[in-house]
Coordinates of N, CA and C in Angstrom, one line a residue:
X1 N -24.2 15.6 -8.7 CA -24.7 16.8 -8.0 C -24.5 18.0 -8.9
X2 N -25.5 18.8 -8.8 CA -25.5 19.9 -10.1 C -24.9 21.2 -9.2
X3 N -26.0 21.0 -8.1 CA -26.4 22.4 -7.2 C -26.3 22.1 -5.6
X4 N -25.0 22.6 -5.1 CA -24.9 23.2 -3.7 C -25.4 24.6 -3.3
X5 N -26.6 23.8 -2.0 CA -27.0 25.5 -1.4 C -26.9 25.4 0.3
X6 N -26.4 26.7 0.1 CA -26.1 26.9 1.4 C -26.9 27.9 2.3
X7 N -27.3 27.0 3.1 CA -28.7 27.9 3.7 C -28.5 28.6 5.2
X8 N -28.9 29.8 5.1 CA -28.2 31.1 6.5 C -29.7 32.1 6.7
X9 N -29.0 32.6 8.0 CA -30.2 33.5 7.9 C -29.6 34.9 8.3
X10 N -28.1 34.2 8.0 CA -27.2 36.0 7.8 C -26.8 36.2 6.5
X11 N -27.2 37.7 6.5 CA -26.9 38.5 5.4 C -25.5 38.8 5.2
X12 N -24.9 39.4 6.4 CA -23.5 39.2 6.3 C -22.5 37.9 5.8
X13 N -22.9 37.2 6.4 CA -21.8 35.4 6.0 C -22.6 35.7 4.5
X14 N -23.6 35.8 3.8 CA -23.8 36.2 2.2 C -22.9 37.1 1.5
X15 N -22.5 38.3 2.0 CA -22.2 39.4 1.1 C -20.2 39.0 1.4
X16 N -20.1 38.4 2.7 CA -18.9 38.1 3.1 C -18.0 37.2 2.0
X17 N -19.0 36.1 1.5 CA -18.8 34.8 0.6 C -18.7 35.1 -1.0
X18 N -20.1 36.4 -1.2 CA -20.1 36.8 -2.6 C -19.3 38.0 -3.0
X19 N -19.4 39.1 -2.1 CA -18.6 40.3 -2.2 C -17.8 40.7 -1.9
X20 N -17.3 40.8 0.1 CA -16.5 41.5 0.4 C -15.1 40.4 0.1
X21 N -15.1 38.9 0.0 CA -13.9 38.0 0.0 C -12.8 38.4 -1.6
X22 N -13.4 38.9 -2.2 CA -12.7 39.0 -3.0 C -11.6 40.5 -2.9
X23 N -12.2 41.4 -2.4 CA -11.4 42.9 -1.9 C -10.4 42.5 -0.6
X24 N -10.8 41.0 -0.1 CA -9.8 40.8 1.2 C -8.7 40.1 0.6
X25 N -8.9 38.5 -0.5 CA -8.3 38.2 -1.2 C -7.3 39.3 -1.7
X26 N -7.6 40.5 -2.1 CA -6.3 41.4 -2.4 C -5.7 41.7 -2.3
X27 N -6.3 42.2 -0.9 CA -5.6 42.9 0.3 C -5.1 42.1 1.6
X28 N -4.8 41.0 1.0 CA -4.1 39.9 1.9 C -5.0 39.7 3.4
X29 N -6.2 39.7 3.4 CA -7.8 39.7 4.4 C -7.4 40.4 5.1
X30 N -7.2 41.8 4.6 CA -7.4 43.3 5.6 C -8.4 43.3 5.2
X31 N -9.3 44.5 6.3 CA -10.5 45.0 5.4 C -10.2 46.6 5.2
X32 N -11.3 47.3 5.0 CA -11.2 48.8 4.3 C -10.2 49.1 5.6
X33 N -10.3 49.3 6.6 CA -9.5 50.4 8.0 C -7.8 49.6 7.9
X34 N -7.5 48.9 7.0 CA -6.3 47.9 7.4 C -6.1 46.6 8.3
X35 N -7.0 46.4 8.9 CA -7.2 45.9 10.0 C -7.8 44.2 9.4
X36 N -7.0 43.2 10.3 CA -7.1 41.7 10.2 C -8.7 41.7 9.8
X37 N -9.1 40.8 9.0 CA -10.6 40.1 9.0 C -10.6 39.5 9.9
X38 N -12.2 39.6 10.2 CA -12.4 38.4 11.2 C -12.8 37.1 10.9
X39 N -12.7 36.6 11.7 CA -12.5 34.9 11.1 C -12.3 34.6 9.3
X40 N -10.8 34.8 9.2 CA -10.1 35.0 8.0 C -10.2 33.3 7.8
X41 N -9.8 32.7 9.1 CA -9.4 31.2 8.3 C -10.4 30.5 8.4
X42 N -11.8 30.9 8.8 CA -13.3 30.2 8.6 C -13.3 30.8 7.0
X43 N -13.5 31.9 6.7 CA -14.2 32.2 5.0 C -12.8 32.0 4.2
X44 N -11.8 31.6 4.5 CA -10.3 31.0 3.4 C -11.2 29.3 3.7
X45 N -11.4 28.7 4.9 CA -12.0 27.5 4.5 C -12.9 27.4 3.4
X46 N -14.2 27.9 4.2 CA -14.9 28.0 3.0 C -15.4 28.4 1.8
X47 N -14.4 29.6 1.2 CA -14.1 29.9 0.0 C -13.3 29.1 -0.8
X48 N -12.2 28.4 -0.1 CA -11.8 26.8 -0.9 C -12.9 25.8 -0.8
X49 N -13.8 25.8 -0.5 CA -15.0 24.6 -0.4 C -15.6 24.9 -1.7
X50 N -16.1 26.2 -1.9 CA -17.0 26.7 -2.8 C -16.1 26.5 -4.3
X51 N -14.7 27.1 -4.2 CA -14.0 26.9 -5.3 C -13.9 25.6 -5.9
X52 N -13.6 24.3 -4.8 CA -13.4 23.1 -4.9 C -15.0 22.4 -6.0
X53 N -15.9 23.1 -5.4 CA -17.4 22.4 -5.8 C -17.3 23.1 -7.3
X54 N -17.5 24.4 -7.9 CA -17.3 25.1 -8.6 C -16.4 25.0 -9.6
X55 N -15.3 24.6 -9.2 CA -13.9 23.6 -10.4 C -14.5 22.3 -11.0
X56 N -15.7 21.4 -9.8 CA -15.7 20.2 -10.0 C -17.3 20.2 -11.1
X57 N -17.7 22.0 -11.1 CA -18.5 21.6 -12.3 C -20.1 22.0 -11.2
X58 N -19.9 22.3 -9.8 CA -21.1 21.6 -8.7 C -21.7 23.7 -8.9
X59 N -22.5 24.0 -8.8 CA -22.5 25.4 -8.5 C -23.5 25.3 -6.8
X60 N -22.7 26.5 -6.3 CA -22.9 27.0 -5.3 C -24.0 27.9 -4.8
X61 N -24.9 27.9 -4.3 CA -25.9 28.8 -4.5 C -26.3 29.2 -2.8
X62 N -26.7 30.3 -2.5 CA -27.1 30.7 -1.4 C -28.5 30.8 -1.0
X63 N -28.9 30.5 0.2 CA -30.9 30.6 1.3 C -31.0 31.3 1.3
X64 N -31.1 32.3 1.4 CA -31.6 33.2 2.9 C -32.6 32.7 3.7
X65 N -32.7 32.8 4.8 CA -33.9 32.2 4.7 C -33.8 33.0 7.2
X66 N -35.3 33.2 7.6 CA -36.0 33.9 8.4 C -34.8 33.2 9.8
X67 N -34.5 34.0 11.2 CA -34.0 33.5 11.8 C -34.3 32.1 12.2
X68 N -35.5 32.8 12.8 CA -36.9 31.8 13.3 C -37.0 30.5 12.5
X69 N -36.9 30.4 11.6 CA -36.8 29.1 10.1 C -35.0 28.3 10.7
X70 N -34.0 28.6 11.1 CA -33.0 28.5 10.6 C -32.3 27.9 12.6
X71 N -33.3 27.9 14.0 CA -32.9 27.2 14.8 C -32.2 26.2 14.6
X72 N -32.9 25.1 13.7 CA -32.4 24.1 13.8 C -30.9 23.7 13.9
X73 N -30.3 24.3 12.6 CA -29.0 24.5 12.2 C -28.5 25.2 13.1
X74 N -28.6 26.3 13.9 CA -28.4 27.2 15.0 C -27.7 25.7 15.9
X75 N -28.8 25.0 16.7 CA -28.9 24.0 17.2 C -27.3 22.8 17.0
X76 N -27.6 22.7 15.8 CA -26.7 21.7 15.3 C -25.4 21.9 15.8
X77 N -25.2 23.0 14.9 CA -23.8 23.8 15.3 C -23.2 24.1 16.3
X78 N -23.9 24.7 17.4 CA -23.8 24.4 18.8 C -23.3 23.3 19.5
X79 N -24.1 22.2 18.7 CA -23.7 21.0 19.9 C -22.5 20.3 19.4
X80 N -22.1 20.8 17.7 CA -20.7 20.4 17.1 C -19.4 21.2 17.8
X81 N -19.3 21.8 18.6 CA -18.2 23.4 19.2 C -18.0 22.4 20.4

């Protein structure tokens, strides 16, 4: 496996994964007001996922992709909870 992609049709869970995790990482997952992140121990999971793939050589790559396109997964996830 060369290439992991992770396909969403939030912009946020993107900028969360690429940008803001590393200023929380710092700041022990405060954000700018001081205040706890939200679901700190969903993006600490999956920021060890990405690290895990990325150590192993796998790169990580991000979808975007239209709500309307992305039900399915919607779907999925739902019936996994």
């Amino acid at each position: 496996i060369r290439n992991v992609v992770l396909v969403t049709d939030s912009n946020y869970l993107i900028s969360c994964l690429t940008e803001h995790v590393y200023a929380w990482q710092r700041k022990g997952y405060r954000n700018a007001k001081g205040k706890a992140v939200s679901n700190a121990n969903a993006v600490k999971w999956v920021e060890s996922l990405i690290e895990r793939f990325e150590g192993q050589g796998v790169g990580v790559r991000f979808w975007k992709v239209d709500k309307k396109d992305n039900w399915e997964a919607v779907d999925m996830a739902k019936r996994m909870l």
